[in-house]
Coordinates of C-alpha atoms and ligand atoms in Angstrom, one line a residue:
M1 CA 27.5 40.4 -2.3
A2 CA 26.1 37.6 -4.1
I3 CA 22.5 36.3 -3.4
A4 CA 23.8 33.1 -2.3
D5 CA 25.8 34.7 0.7
L6 CA 22.9 36.4 1.9
P7 CA 20.4 35.0 4.6
L8 CA 17.6 34.8 2.0
A9 CA 14.2 36.0 3.1
D10 CA 11.1 37.3 1.6
T11 CA 9.2 40.5 2.3
L12 CA 7.7 39.0 5.4
A13 CA 11.1 37.9 6.7
R14 CA 10.2 34.4 6.1
P15 CA 13.3 32.1 4.9
L16 CA 13.3 29.5 2.2
R17 CA 13.3 26.2 4.0
D18 CA 11.5 23.6 2.2
L19 CA 10.7 22.5 -1.5
R20 CA 7.8 20.6 -2.5
I21 CA 8.7 18.8 -5.8
S22 CA 5.7 17.7 -8.0
V23 CA 7.1 14.7 -10.0
T24 CA 3.8 14.0 -12.1
D25 CA 0.6 15.8 -12.7
R26 CA -1.2 12.2 -13.0
C27 CA -2.7 10.2 -10.7
Q28 CA -4.8 6.6 -10.5
F29 CA -7.3 8.2 -8.1
R30 CA -10.0 10.8 -8.8
C31 CA -10.3 12.2 -5.4
T32 CA -13.8 14.2 -5.7
Y33 CA -12.0 17.1 -3.7
C34 CA -9.0 17.2 -5.8
M35 CA -9.2 15.7 -9.2
P36 CA -12.9 15.3 -10.0
R37 CA -13.6 13.0 -12.7
D38 CA -15.9 15.2 -14.5
V39 CA -12.9 17.5 -15.1
F40 CA -10.0 15.2 -14.9
G41 CA -11.7 12.5 -17.5
R42 CA -10.2 10.5 -20.3
D43 CA -9.9 13.6 -22.7
F44 CA -8.1 15.7 -19.9
A45 CA -4.6 16.9 -21.3
F46 CA -2.0 15.9 -18.7
L47 CA 1.5 17.0 -19.3
P48 CA 3.2 15.4 -22.2
R49 CA 6.5 13.4 -21.1
E50 CA 8.9 16.0 -22.5
Q51 CA 7.4 18.7 -20.4
L52 CA 8.3 16.8 -17.1
L53 CA 11.7 17.8 -15.5
T54 CA 14.1 15.0 -15.9
F55 CA 15.6 13.4 -12.6
E56 CA 18.8 15.0 -13.6
E57 CA 17.1 18.5 -13.9
L58 CA 15.1 18.0 -10.6
A59 CA 18.4 17.3 -8.8
R60 CA 20.2 20.1 -10.5
L61 CA 17.3 22.6 -9.0
A62 CA 17.2 20.8 -5.6
R63 CA 20.9 21.3 -5.3
V64 CA 20.5 25.0 -6.1
F65 CA 17.6 25.4 -3.6
A66 CA 19.8 23.7 -0.9
G67 CA 22.3 26.4 -1.7
L68 CA 19.7 28.9 -1.0
G69 CA 18.6 27.5 2.3
V70 CA 16.3 24.7 1.8
R71 CA 16.8 21.9 4.2
K72 CA 13.6 19.7 3.6
L73 CA 12.4 18.0 0.4
R74 CA 9.1 16.4 0.0
L75 CA 8.2 14.5 -3.3
T76 CA 4.5 14.7 -4.4
G77 CA 2.3 15.0 -7.4
G78 CA -0.1 13.9 -8.9
E79 CA 0.7 10.7 -7.3
P80 CA 4.5 10.5 -7.2
L81 CA 4.7 6.6 -7.4
L82 CA 3.5 6.9 -10.7
R83 CA 6.8 8.2 -11.9
R84 CA 8.8 5.2 -13.0
D85 CA 12.0 4.4 -10.9
L86 CA 11.1 7.2 -8.2
E87 CA 14.0 5.4 -6.0
K88 CA 16.4 6.8 -8.3
L89 CA 15.6 10.3 -8.1
V90 CA 15.6 9.8 -4.2
A91 CA 19.0 8.7 -4.5
M92 CA 20.0 11.7 -6.3
L93 CA 18.5 14.1 -3.8
A94 CA 19.9 12.1 -0.8
G95 CA 23.4 12.8 -2.3
I96 CA 22.8 16.8 -2.0
G97 CA 24.8 18.5 0.9
G98 CA 22.3 20.3 3.6
I99 CA 19.2 18.3 2.8
G100 CA 18.4 16.6 6.1
D101 CA 15.1 15.3 5.5
I102 CA 13.2 13.8 2.2
A103 CA 9.5 13.1 2.5
L104 CA 6.9 11.6 0.2
T105 CA 3.3 12.0 -0.1
T106 CA 1.3 9.3 -1.6
N107 CA -2.2 7.8 -1.9
G108 CA -0.4 4.5 -1.1
A109 CA -1.6 2.3 -3.8
L110 CA 2.0 1.4 -5.3
L111 CA 3.7 2.0 -1.8
A112 CA 3.7 -1.4 -0.5
G113 CA 6.0 -3.0 -3.5
K114 CA 8.3 0.3 -3.4
A115 CA 8.8 1.1 0.3
Q116 CA 11.8 -0.9 0.8
A117 CA 13.8 0.4 -2.5
L118 CA 12.8 4.1 -1.3
A119 CA 14.0 3.5 2.1
A120 CA 17.4 1.9 0.8
A121 CA 17.7 4.9 -1.7
G122 CA 17.5 7.6 1.4
L123 CA 13.9 8.4 1.7
H124 CA 13.3 9.3 5.6
R125 CA 9.3 9.6 5.8
V126 CA 6.2 9.1 4.1
T127 CA 2.9 10.7 4.6
V128 CA -0.3 8.4 3.3
S129 CA -3.6 10.0 2.4
L130 CA -6.6 8.1 3.8
D131 CA -9.9 9.6 4.1
S132 CA -11.7 6.9 5.8
L133 CA -11.8 3.3 6.9
D134 CA -15.3 2.6 5.4
D135 CA -14.8 1.1 2.1
T136 CA -18.0 2.7 0.8
V137 CA -17.1 6.1 2.0
F138 CA -13.5 5.5 0.7
M139 CA -14.3 4.4 -2.6
A140 CA -16.5 7.1 -3.3
L141 CA -14.2 9.8 -2.1
N142 CA -11.2 8.2 -4.3
D143 CA -13.5 7.5 -7.4
A144 CA -11.4 4.8 -8.3
G145 CA -12.7 1.7 -6.5
F146 CA -9.6 1.8 -4.3
P147 CA -10.1 -0.5 -1.1
V148 CA -8.9 0.6 2.2
A149 CA -7.4 -2.4 3.1
R150 CA -4.6 -1.9 0.4
V151 CA -3.9 1.6 1.9
L152 CA -3.4 -0.1 5.5
D153 CA -1.0 -2.6 4.0
A154 CA 0.8 0.2 2.4
I155 CA 1.2 2.1 5.8
A156 CA 2.2 -1.2 7.4
A157 CA 4.9 -1.8 4.7
A158 CA 6.0 1.9 4.8
A159 CA 6.8 1.3 8.6
D160 CA 8.6 -2.1 8.1
A161 CA 10.9 -0.5 5.8
G162 CA 11.8 2.1 8.5
L163 CA 10.0 5.2 6.9
A164 CA 8.6 6.3 10.2
P165 CA 7.0 7.7 11.6
V166 CA 4.3 7.2 9.2
K167 CA 1.8 10.2 9.1
V168 CA -1.6 9.7 7.8
N169 CA -3.7 12.5 6.0
M170 CA -7.2 12.6 6.4
V171 CA -9.1 15.5 4.3
V172 CA -12.3 16.0 6.2
R173 CA -15.3 17.1 4.2
R174 CA -18.6 17.9 5.8
G175 CA -21.5 15.5 4.9
V176 CA -18.7 13.5 3.1
N177 CA -16.6 11.7 5.5
E178 CA -16.9 13.5 8.8
Q179 CA -18.5 10.3 10.2
S180 CA -15.0 8.6 9.7
I181 CA -13.1 10.9 12.2
L182 CA -13.7 9.1 15.1
P183 CA -13.2 5.7 13.6
M184 CA -9.9 6.9 12.1
A185 CA -8.8 8.4 15.6
A186 CA -9.7 5.1 17.2
H187 CA -7.8 2.9 14.7
F188 CA -4.6 4.9 15.0
R189 CA -4.5 5.4 18.6
H190 CA -1.7 3.4 20.1
S191 CA -0.5 2.6 16.6
G192 CA 2.7 4.7 16.2
Y193 CA 1.2 6.4 13.1
V194 CA 0.4 10.0 13.3
L195 CA -3.1 10.8 12.1
R196 CA -3.4 14.5 10.7
F197 CA -6.7 16.0 9.9
I198 CA -6.8 18.4 7.1
E199 CA -9.3 21.1 6.6
Y200 CA -10.8 20.9 3.2
M201 CA -9.2 23.9 1.2
D202 CA -10.0 25.7 -1.8
V203 CA -7.2 25.0 -3.9
G204 CA -7.6 25.1 -7.6
T205 CA -11.0 25.9 -9.0
T206 CA -12.4 22.6 -10.0
N207 CA -13.4 20.8 -6.8
G208 CA -16.5 23.5 -6.1
W209 CA -15.3 24.6 -2.8
R210 CA -17.7 26.2 -0.1
L211 CA -16.7 27.2 3.3
D212 CA -19.9 25.2 4.5
D213 CA -18.2 22.0 3.4
V214 CA -15.1 22.7 6.0
V215 CA -15.0 21.0 9.0
S216 CA -12.9 23.2 11.4
A217 CA -10.1 21.7 13.2
A218 CA -11.6 23.1 16.5
E219 CA -14.6 21.1 15.9
I220 CA -12.4 18.1 15.2
I221 CA -10.5 18.4 18.2
S222 CA -13.5 19.1 20.3
L223 CA -15.1 15.8 19.0
I224 CA -12.0 13.7 19.3
G225 CA -11.3 15.1 22.9
R226 CA -14.9 14.4 24.3
Q227 CA -14.0 10.6 23.5
W228 CA -10.4 10.6 24.4
P229 CA -9.0 13.8 26.2
L230 CA -6.2 15.5 24.4
Q231 CA -3.7 18.2 25.6
P232 CA -1.9 20.6 23.2
A233 CA 1.7 19.7 22.3
E234 CA 4.6 21.7 21.4
P235 CA 5.3 22.3 17.6
A236 CA 8.3 20.1 16.7
Y237 CA 9.8 22.8 14.7
H238 CA 9.5 26.3 13.9
G239 CA 7.0 26.7 11.0
E240 CA 5.4 23.4 11.4
V241 CA 2.0 23.6 9.9
A242 CA 0.3 21.1 11.8
R243 CA -1.0 21.7 15.3
R244 CA -0.3 18.6 17.5
W245 CA -2.2 17.5 20.2
R246 CA -1.3 14.4 22.5
Y247 CA -3.7 11.7 24.0
R248 CA -3.7 12.1 27.7
D249 CA -3.8 8.7 28.4
G250 CA -0.7 7.9 26.1
G251 CA -2.6 6.9 22.9
G252 CA 0.0 8.9 21.0
E253 CA -0.7 12.3 19.1
I254 CA -2.6 13.6 16.1
G255 CA -2.3 16.9 14.2
V256 CA -4.6 19.3 12.7
I257 CA -3.9 21.4 9.6
A258 CA -6.2 24.2 9.7
S259 CA -5.2 26.2 6.9
V260 CA -8.8 27.8 6.4
T261 CA -9.7 28.6 10.0
Q262 CA -6.2 29.4 11.4
P263 CA -3.8 30.1 8.4
F264 CA -0.2 29.8 9.0
C265 CA 0.9 32.0 6.2
R266 CA 3.2 34.0 8.4
G267 CA 5.5 30.9 9.3
C268 CA 5.5 29.7 5.6
T269 CA 8.9 28.7 4.5
R270 CA 8.0 26.6 1.5
A271 CA 8.5 26.7 -2.3
R272 CA 6.8 24.5 -4.7
L273 CA 8.1 23.2 -8.0
S274 CA 5.3 21.9 -10.3
A275 CA 6.0 18.8 -12.7
D276 CA 6.9 20.9 -15.6
G277 CA 9.4 23.1 -13.8
N278 CA 7.2 26.3 -12.4
L279 CA 8.1 27.5 -9.3
Y280 CA 4.9 28.8 -7.2
T281 CA 5.6 30.7 -3.6
C282 CA 2.1 29.6 -2.4
L283 CA -0.3 26.7 -2.9
F284 CA -2.9 29.0 -3.8
G285 CA -0.5 30.6 -6.4
V286 CA -2.2 32.2 -9.6
A287 CA 1.1 32.0 -11.9
G288 CA 4.4 30.2 -11.5
H289 CA 7.7 31.2 -12.6
D290 CA 9.3 29.1 -15.2
L291 CA 12.6 27.3 -14.3
R292 CA 12.5 24.8 -17.0
G293 CA 13.2 27.2 -19.9
P294 CA 16.4 28.6 -18.1
L295 CA 17.3 25.1 -17.3
R296 CA 17.0 23.9 -21.0
T297 CA 18.8 27.0 -22.4
G298 CA 21.9 26.8 -20.6
S299 CA 21.6 28.9 -17.7
S300 CA 24.4 28.4 -15.1
D301 CA 23.8 27.2 -11.4
Q302 CA 24.7 30.7 -10.5
A303 CA 22.1 32.3 -12.7
L304 CA 19.5 30.0 -11.4
R305 CA 20.4 30.8 -7.9
E306 CA 19.9 34.6 -8.6
Q307 CA 16.6 34.0 -10.5
I308 CA 15.2 31.8 -7.6
G309 CA 16.6 34.0 -5.0
S310 CA 15.1 37.3 -6.4
I311 CA 11.8 35.5 -6.6
W312 CA 11.9 34.4 -3.1
T313 CA 12.9 37.9 -1.9
R314 CA 10.1 39.5 -3.5
R315 CA 7.6 37.1 -2.2
T316 CA 4.5 38.5 -0.6
D317 CA 2.2 35.6 -0.5
R318 CA -0.4 35.3 2.4
Y319 CA -3.5 33.9 0.4
S320 CA -4.9 32.0 3.3
E321 CA -4.8 35.0 5.7
Q322 CA -6.3 37.1 3.2
R323 CA -8.9 34.4 2.2
T324 CA -10.0 34.2 5.9
R325 CA -10.7 37.9 5.8
Q326 CA -12.6 37.7 2.7
T327 CA -14.8 34.8 3.2
G328 CA -18.1 35.5 3.6
R329 CA -18.0 38.5 1.2
K330 CA -19.1 38.1 -2.4
Q331 CA -15.6 38.7 -3.6
Q332 CA -14.1 36.1 -6.2
V333 CA -10.7 35.2 -5.8
K334 CA -8.3 35.0 -9.0
P335 CA -8.2 31.5 -11.1
K336 CA -5.9 29.3 -8.7
V337 CA -3.4 26.4 -10.1
E338 CA -4.7 23.0 -9.4
M339 CA -3.2 21.1 -6.5
S340 CA -2.5 17.9 -8.9
R341 CA -0.2 20.4 -11.0
I342 CA 1.9 21.7 -8.0
G343 CA 1.7 19.2 -5.4
G344 CA 0.0 19.0 -2.2
Ligands
SAM401 N1 -1.3 11.8 -4.6 C1 -0.6 12.0 -3.3 C2 -1.6 11.7 -2.3 O1 -2.8 11.3 -2.5 O2 -1.1 12.0 -1.0 C3 0.0 13.2 -3.3 C4 -0.6 14.5 -3.8 S1 -2.3 15.1 -3.0 C5 -2.7 16.3 -3.8 C6 -1.5 15.5 -1.4 C7 -2.5 15.8 -0.1 O3 -3.4 16.8 -0.6 C8 -3.3 14.4 0.0 O4 -3.1 14.5 1.3 C9 -4.4 15.3 -0.2 O5 -5.8 14.6 0.5 C10 -4.2 16.6 -0.3 N2 -5.5 17.3 -0.6 C11 -5.8 17.3 -2.1 N3 -6.9 18.1 -2.2 C12 -7.3 18.9 -1.1 C13 -8.1 19.9 -0.6 N4 -8.7 20.4 -1.5 N5 -8.1 20.3 0.5 C14 -7.2 19.7 1.5 N6 -6.2 18.7 1.0 C15 -6.4 18.3 0.0

């Protein structure tokens, strides 16, 4: 039987359902927890254009992934809206059979001018990153002088374009923006937007991560719940990474992504494609599997399907569960790929 006919599952019986596509490793922001300026400075060697997968290559791969069971696509980066004419890629992806959901994660800087075109091309949803409502805190974090108001405008423009429900991601780092948790919760209650708090993660090797910097999801929920009582909500679908909570007074819902304190490797159905065409089976991957080479040297769709299928069926990754057990010991983990390279 060919691999395409098999229900594809990895060594922990996890199916392949989601593909995150990084369309560029570049970003205009220098968020201190992701692309710190002292590492990603003027001399940093970003990928040259010819090494990026073209829209045609990305769409071809997405079609192969759809044939292996992928139902959801997310465009990310780097900052995906830096890739010119991204709506053209969206339109190509929207035409792939079996894909039921196409989403985008963005810092919002270019979103207001693009939201209508993206929605018209077939984008379903956006997630916008915003780590504080306080300009001083936010600008220190994005290290690019970018003001809060423009991100809020972008969120409103996305909602107007029908890219709803818009989700807002806030990474919480102790001593940096934890004081922004309650103001953010207050602002987005009753708004129809879904605010999600992300535990600061040890992705890559450049952000100087320490466990002490993590504000746990439990702490965040308890802080907000004391102000506005919360009740847990059922996951929207199997394998959802955010744990959902609802305000008891009808103020809407929030989510927490607790990949450090409550890892969800067991339910992880995601693959990630880096901008230069490497397939990673874990956000904390050390090495990718090159798909650009085979793509550019004439591999057939069937050969690509076999290659990806065999990578997935051998997949053993459960980094976050293992990290949680190791945390506290003086044990150094292997060098990991940067999030800006494979996409968050
Ligand atoms: N540039 C886009 C953006 O800002 O949303 C997409 C790429 S960014 C890498 C995707 C998401 O990853 C953002 O919400 C960002 O805040 C989050 N992120 C980056 N580094 C992180 C870290 N160390 N821990 C937790 N989340 C992180």
